Amino acid sequence: MKLSKKLTTLAIVGAMSATAAVASAANIGLVNMSQVVNSYPGYGALDMKMQQVDAQYRPQIEKKVQEIEKIQDQTQAEAEFNKSVAPLLQKENEEINKIAQPMMQAIHNAVESIRVEKKMDVVLDDPYTIRAADANSKIENITNEVISRLKK
């Protein structure tokens, strides 16, 4: 009885492995996010707003960092960084994210809708992340489709 259970388990595992091997071919999409962001309608205005936020915080951050660099004790320097610089960096990032979030959500929605329409298993934003793919996998650059969809 125990032997038959082991054989059944091995047969099931073998069948699952064969299925996984057959199913290993993937439909992979690639999108150049830098190109998509730079082509986003109104990106120039958004970029200017983000640069204004950076210009507002950068001098304060640089001044604090210069003060911290003068502190000899590493532990004290880290504590001062966490107390005075980290909150400024966090506020800057939050403000920039508020500006960029609607754009990034629109891009995500466009990529996701194309992924679903084309029945893609995954969409990558860096073609160099693919080191190897099954010979039956289909790899397609959808950057121009995303840009077109965003301009509608």
CSV table of N, CA, C and O in Angstrom, one decimal, residues 39-118:
chain,number,residue,atom,x,y,z
A,39,SER,N,7.5,60.5,-23.0
A,39,SER,CA,6.5,60.7,-24.1
A,39,SER,C,5.1,61.0,-23.5
A,39,SER,O,4.2,61.3,-24.2
A,40,TYR,N,5.0,60.9,-22.2
A,40,TYR,CA,3.7,61.1,-21.5
A,40,TYR,C,3.2,62.5,-21.8
A,40,TYR,O,3.9,63.5,-21.6
A,41,PRO,N,1.9,62.6,-22.2
A,41,PRO,CA,1.3,64.0,-22.4
A,41,PRO,C,1.4,64.8,-21.2
A,41,PRO,O,0.9,64.4,-20.1
A,42,GLY,N,2.0,66.0,-21.3
A,42,GLY,CA,2.1,66.9,-20.2
A,42,GLY,C,3.3,66.6,-19.3
A,42,GLY,O,3.4,67.2,-18.2
A,43,TYR,N,4.2,65.7,-19.7
A,43,TYR,CA,5.3,65.3,-18.8
A,43,TYR,C,6.2,66.6,-18.6
A,43,TYR,O,6.7,66.7,-17.4
A,44,GLY,N,6.4,67.4,-19.5
A,44,GLY,CA,7.2,68.6,-19.3
A,44,GLY,C,6.8,69.4,-18.2
A,44,GLY,O,7.6,69.9,-17.3
A,45,ALA,N,5.5,69.7,-18.0
A,45,ALA,CA,4.9,70.5,-16.9
A,45,ALA,C,5.1,69.7,-15.6
A,45,ALA,O,5.5,70.3,-14.6
A,46,LEU,N,4.9,68.4,-15.6
A,46,LEU,CA,5.1,67.6,-14.4
A,46,LEU,C,6.5,67.6,-14.0
A,46,LEU,O,6.8,67.7,-12.8
A,47,ASP,N,7.4,67.5,-14.9
A,47,ASP,CA,8.9,67.5,-14.6
A,47,ASP,C,9.3,68.9,-14.0
A,47,ASP,O,10.0,68.9,-13.1
A,48,MET,N,8.7,69.9,-14.5
A,48,MET,CA,9.0,71.3,-14.0
A,48,MET,C,8.5,71.4,-12.5
A,48,MET,O,9.3,71.9,-11.7
A,49,LYS,N,7.4,70.8,-12.2
A,49,LYS,CA,6.8,70.8,-10.9
A,49,LYS,C,7.8,70.0,-10.0
A,49,LYS,O,8.0,70.4,-8.8
A,50,MET,N,8.2,68.9,-10.4
A,50,MET,CA,9.1,68.0,-9.6
A,50,MET,C,10.4,68.7,-9.4
A,50,MET,O,11.0,68.6,-8.3
A,51,GLN,N,10.9,69.4,-10.4
A,51,GLN,CA,12.2,70.2,-10.3
A,51,GLN,C,12.0,71.3,-9.3
A,51,GLN,O,12.9,71.6,-8.5
A,52,GLN,N,10.8,71.9,-9.2
A,52,GLN,CA,10.6,73.0,-8.3
A,52,GLN,C,10.6,72.4,-6.8
A,52,GLN,O,11.2,73.1,-5.9
A,53,VAL,N,10.0,71.3,-6.7
A,53,VAL,CA,10.0,70.7,-5.3
A,53,VAL,C,11.5,70.4,-4.9
A,53,VAL,O,11.9,70.6,-3.8
A,54,ASP,N,12.3,69.8,-5.9
A,54,ASP,CA,13.7,69.5,-5.6
A,54,ASP,C,14.4,70.8,-5.3
A,54,ASP,O,15.2,70.8,-4.3
A,55,ALA,N,14.2,71.9,-6.0
A,55,ALA,CA,14.8,73.1,-5.8
A,55,ALA,C,14.5,73.7,-4.4
A,55,ALA,O,15.3,74.4,-3.8
A,56,GLN,N,13.3,73.4,-3.9
A,56,GLN,CA,12.9,73.9,-2.6
A,56,GLN,C,13.6,73.1,-1.5
A,56,GLN,O,14.0,73.7,-0.5
A,57,TYR,N,13.8,71.8,-1.7
A,57,TYR,CA,14.4,71.0,-0.6
A,57,TYR,C,15.9,70.9,-0.7
A,57,TYR,O,16.6,70.7,0.3
A,58,ARG,N,16.4,70.8,-1.9
A,58,ARG,CA,17.8,70.5,-2.1
A,58,ARG,C,18.8,71.4,-1.3
A,58,ARG,O,19.7,70.9,-0.6
A,59,PRO,N,18.6,72.8,-1.3
A,59,PRO,CA,19.6,73.6,-0.5
A,59,PRO,C,19.5,73.3,1.0
A,59,PRO,O,20.6,73.2,1.6
A,60,GLN,N,18.4,73.0,1.5
A,60,GLN,CA,18.3,72.6,3.0
A,60,GLN,C,19.0,71.3,3.2
A,60,GLN,O,19.7,71.2,4.2
A,61,ILE,N,18.8,70.4,2.4
A,61,ILE,CA,19.3,69.1,2.5
A,61,ILE,C,20.9,69.1,2.4
A,61,ILE,O,21.6,68.6,3.3
A,62,GLU,N,21.4,69.9,1.4
A,62,GLU,CA,22.8,70.0,1.2
A,62,GLU,C,23.4,70.7,2.4
A,62,GLU,O,24.5,70.3,2.9
A,63,LYS,N,22.8,71.7,2.9
A,63,LYS,CA,23.3,72.4,4.1
A,63,LYS,C,23.4,71.5,5.3
A,63,LYS,O,24.5,71.5,6.0
A,64,LYS,N,22.4,70.7,5.6
A,64,LYS,CA,22.4,69.8,6.7
A,64,LYS,C,23.5,68.7,6.5
A,64,LYS,O,24.2,68.4,7.4
A,65,VAL,N,23.6,68.2,5.3
A,65,VAL,CA,24.7,67.2,5.0
A,65,VAL,C,26.0,67.8,5.2
A,65,VAL,O,26.9,67.1,5.8
A,66,GLN,N,26.3,69.0,4.8
A,66,GLN,CA,27.6,69.6,5.1
A,66,GLN,C,27.9,69.8,6.5
A,66,GLN,O,29.0,69.5,7.0
A,67,GLU,N,26.9,70.1,7.3
A,67,GLU,CA,27.0,70.2,8.8
A,67,GLU,C,27.3,68.8,9.4
A,67,GLU,O,28.2,68.7,10.2
A,68,ILE,N,26.7,67.8,8.9
A,68,ILE,CA,26.8,66.5,9.4
A,68,ILE,C,28.2,65.9,9.1
A,68,ILE,O,28.8,65.2,9.9
A,69,GLU,N,28.7,66.3,7.9
A,69,GLU,CA,30.1,65.8,7.5
A,69,GLU,C,31.2,66.3,8.4
A,69,GLU,O,32.2,65.7,8.5
A,70,LYS,N,30.9,67.4,9.1
A,70,LYS,CA,31.9,67.9,10.1
A,70,LYS,C,31.9,67.1,11.4
A,70,LYS,O,32.8,67.3,12.2
A,71,ILE,N,30.9,66.4,11.7
A,71,ILE,CA,30.8,65.6,12.9
A,71,ILE,C,31.7,64.4,12.8
A,71,ILE,O,31.6,63.6,11.9
A,72,GLN,N,32.6,64.3,13.8
A,72,GLN,CA,33.6,63.2,13.8
A,72,GLN,C,33.1,61.9,14.2
A,72,GLN,O,33.4,60.9,13.6
A,73,ASP,N,32.2,61.9,15.2
A,73,ASP,CA,31.6,60.6,15.7
A,73,ASP,C,30.6,60.1,14.7
A,73,ASP,O,29.6,60.7,14.5
A,74,GLN,N,30.8,58.9,14.2
A,74,GLN,CA,30.0,58.3,13.2
A,74,GLN,C,28.6,58.1,13.7
A,74,GLN,O,27.6,58.3,13.0
A,75,THR,N,28.4,57.6,14.9
A,75,THR,CA,27.1,57.3,15.5
A,75,THR,C,26.3,58.6,15.7
A,75,THR,O,25.1,58.7,15.4
A,76,GLN,N,27.0,59.7,16.1
A,76,GLN,CA,26.4,61.0,16.3
A,76,GLN,C,26.0,61.5,14.9
A,76,GLN,O,24.9,62.1,14.7
A,77,ALA,N,26.8,61.3,13.9
A,77,ALA,CA,26.6,61.8,12.6
A,77,ALA,C,25.3,61.1,12.0
A,77,ALA,O,24.5,61.8,11.4
A,78,GLU,N,25.2,59.8,12.2
A,78,GLU,CA,24.1,59.0,11.7
A,78,GLU,C,22.8,59.5,12.4
A,78,GLU,O,21.8,59.6,11.8
A,79,ALA,N,22.9,59.7,13.7
A,79,ALA,CA,21.7,60.2,14.5
A,79,ALA,C,21.3,61.5,14.0
A,79,ALA,O,20.1,61.8,13.8
A,80,GLU,N,22.2,62.4,13.7
A,80,GLU,CA,21.9,63.8,13.2
A,80,GLU,C,21.2,63.7,11.8
A,80,GLU,O,20.3,64.4,11.5
A,81,PHE,N,21.8,62.8,11.0
A,81,PHE,CA,21.2,62.6,9.6
A,81,PHE,C,19.8,62.1,9.7
A,81,PHE,O,18.9,62.6,9.1
A,82,ASN,N,19.6,61.1,10.6
A,82,ASN,CA,18.2,60.6,10.7
A,82,ASN,C,17.2,61.6,11.3
A,82,ASN,O,16.1,61.6,11.0
A,83,LYS,N,17.8,62.5,12.1
A,83,LYS,CA,16.9,63.5,12.8
A,83,LYS,C,16.6,64.7,11.8
A,83,LYS,O,15.5,65.2,11.8
A,84,SER,N,17.6,65.1,11.0
A,84,SER,CA,17.4,66.4,10.3
A,84,SER,C,17.4,66.2,8.8
A,84,SER,O,16.6,66.9,8.1
A,85,VAL,N,18.0,65.2,8.2
A,85,VAL,CA,18.0,65.1,6.7
A,85,VAL,C,17.0,64.1,6.3
A,85,VAL,O,16.2,64.4,5.3
A,86,ALA,N,16.9,63.0,6.9
A,86,ALA,CA,15.9,61.9,6.5
A,86,ALA,C,14.5,62.5,6.4
A,86,ALA,O,13.8,62.2,5.4
A,87,PRO,N,14.0,63.3,7.4
A,87,PRO,CA,12.6,63.8,7.3
A,87,PRO,C,12.5,64.7,6.1
A,87,PRO,O,11.4,64.7,5.4
A,88,LEU,N,13.5,65.5,5.8
A,88,LEU,CA,13.4,66.4,4.6
A,88,LEU,C,13.4,65.6,3.3
A,88,LEU,O,12.6,65.9,2.4
A,89,LEU,N,14.2,64.5,3.2
A,89,LEU,CA,14.2,63.6,2.0
A,89,LEU,C,12.8,63.0,1.9
A,89,LEU,O,12.3,62.9,0.8
A,90,GLN,N,12.2,62.6,3.0
A,90,GLN,CA,10.9,61.9,3.0
A,90,GLN,C,9.9,62.9,2.5
A,90,GLN,O,9.0,62.5,1.7
A,91,LYS,N,9.9,64.1,3.0
A,91,LYS,CA,8.9,65.1,2.6
A,91,LYS,C,9.1,65.4,1.1
A,91,LYS,O,8.1,65.5,0.4
A,92,GLU,N,10.3,65.5,0.6
A,92,GLU,CA,10.6,65.8,-0.8
A,92,GLU,C,10.0,64.7,-1.6
A,92,GLU,O,9.3,64.9,-2.6
A,93,ASN,N,10.3,63.4,-1.3
A,93,ASN,CA,9.8,62.3,-2.0
A,93,ASN,C,8.3,62.2,-2.0
A,93,ASN,O,7.7,61.9,-3.0
A,94,GLU,N,7.7,62.5,-0.9
A,94,GLU,CA,6.2,62.5,-0.8
A,94,GLU,C,5.6,63.5,-1.8
A,94,GLU,O,4.6,63.2,-2.5
A,95,GLU,N,6.2,64.7,-1.8
A,95,GLU,CA,5.7,65.7,-2.7
A,95,GLU,C,5.9,65.4,-4.2
A,95,GLU,O,5.0,65.6,-5.0
A,96,ILE,N,7.0,64.8,-4.5
A,96,ILE,CA,7.3,64.4,-5.9
A,96,ILE,C,6.4,63.3,-6.3
A,96,ILE,O,5.8,63.2,-7.4
A,97,ASN,N,6.1,62.3,-5.4
A,97,ASN,CA,5.2,61.2,-5.6
A,97,ASN,C,3.8,61.7,-5.9
A,97,ASN,O,3.1,61.1,-6.7
A,98,LYS,N,3.4,62.7,-5.2
A,98,LYS,CA,2.0,63.3,-5.4
A,98,LYS,C,1.9,63.8,-6.8
A,98,LYS,O,0.9,63.7,-7.4
A,99,ILE,N,3.0,64.4,-7.3
A,99,ILE,CA,3.0,65.0,-8.6
A,99,ILE,C,3.0,63.8,-9.7
A,99,ILE,O,2.3,63.9,-10.6
A,100,ALA,N,3.8,62.8,-9.4
A,100,ALA,CA,4.1,61.8,-10.4
A,100,ALA,C,3.0,60.7,-10.4
A,100,ALA,O,2.8,60.0,-11.4
A,101,GLN,N,2.3,60.5,-9.3
A,101,GLN,CA,1.4,59.4,-9.1
A,101,GLN,C,0.4,59.2,-10.2
A,101,GLN,O,0.2,58.1,-10.7
A,102,PRO,N,-0.4,60.3,-10.5
A,102,PRO,CA,-1.4,60.1,-11.6
A,102,PRO,C,-0.8,59.7,-12.9
A,102,PRO,O,-1.4,58.8,-13.6
A,103,MET,N,0.4,60.2,-13.3
A,103,MET,CA,1.1,59.8,-14.5
A,103,MET,C,1.5,58.3,-14.4
A,103,MET,O,1.2,57.5,-15.3
A,104,MET,N,2.1,57.9,-13.3
A,104,MET,CA,2.5,56.5,-13.1
A,104,MET,C,1.3,55.5,-13.1
A,104,MET,O,1.4,54.4,-13.7
A,105,GLN,N,0.2,56.0,-12.5
A,105,GLN,CA,-1.0,55.1,-12.5
A,105,GLN,C,-1.5,55.0,-13.9
A,105,GLN,O,-1.9,53.9,-14.3
A,106,ALA,N,-1.6,56.1,-14.7
A,106,ALA,CA,-2.0,56.0,-16.1
A,106,ALA,C,-1.1,55.1,-16.9
A,106,ALA,O,-1.6,54.3,-17.7
A,107,ILE,N,0.2,55.2,-16.7
A,107,ILE,CA,1.1,54.3,-17.4
A,107,ILE,C,0.9,52.8,-17.0
A,107,ILE,O,0.8,51.9,-17.9
A,108,HIS,N,0.7,52.6,-15.7
A,108,HIS,CA,0.5,51.2,-15.3
A,108,HIS,C,-0.8,50.7,-15.9
A,108,HIS,O,-0.8,49.5,-16.4
A,109,ASN,N,-1.9,51.5,-15.9
A,109,ASN,CA,-3.1,51.0,-16.5
A,109,ASN,C,-3.0,50.7,-18.0
A,109,ASN,O,-3.6,49.7,-18.4
A,110,ALA,N,-2.3,51.5,-18.7
A,110,ALA,CA,-2.1,51.3,-20.1
A,110,ALA,C,-1.3,50.0,-20.3
A,110,ALA,O,-1.6,49.1,-21.2
A,111,VAL,N,-0.2,49.8,-19.6
A,111,VAL,CA,0.6,48.6,-19.7
A,111,VAL,C,-0.2,47.4,-19.3
A,111,VAL,O,-0.2,46.3,-20.0
A,112,GLU,N,-1.0,47.4,-18.3
A,112,GLU,CA,-1.8,46.3,-17.8
A,112,GLU,C,-2.9,46.0,-18.8
A,112,GLU,O,-3.1,44.8,-19.1
A,113,SER,N,-3.5,47.0,-19.4
A,113,SER,CA,-4.6,46.6,-20.4
A,113,SER,C,-4.0,46.0,-21.6
A,113,SER,O,-4.6,45.1,-22.2
A,114,ILE,N,-2.8,46.4,-22.1
A,114,ILE,CA,-2.2,45.8,-23.2
A,114,ILE,C,-1.7,44.4,-22.9
A,114,ILE,O,-1.9,43.5,-23.7
A,115,ARG,N,-1.2,44.2,-21.7
A,115,ARG,CA,-0.8,42.9,-21.2
A,115,ARG,C,-2.0,41.9,-21.3
A,115,ARG,O,-1.9,40.8,-21.8
A,116,VAL,N,-3.1,42.4,-20.8
A,116,VAL,CA,-4.3,41.5,-20.8
A,116,VAL,C,-4.8,41.2,-22.2
A,116,VAL,O,-5.1,40.1,-22.6
A,117,GLU,N,-4.9,42.3,-23.0
A,117,GLU,CA,-5.3,42.1,-24.4
A,117,GLU,C,-4.4,41.1,-25.2
A,117,GLU,O,-4.9,40.3,-26.0
A,118,LYS,N,-3.1,41.2,-25.0
A,118,LYS,CA,-2.2,40.4,-25.7
A,118,LYS,C,-1.9,39.1,-25.0
A,118,LYS,O,-1.0,38.3,-25.4
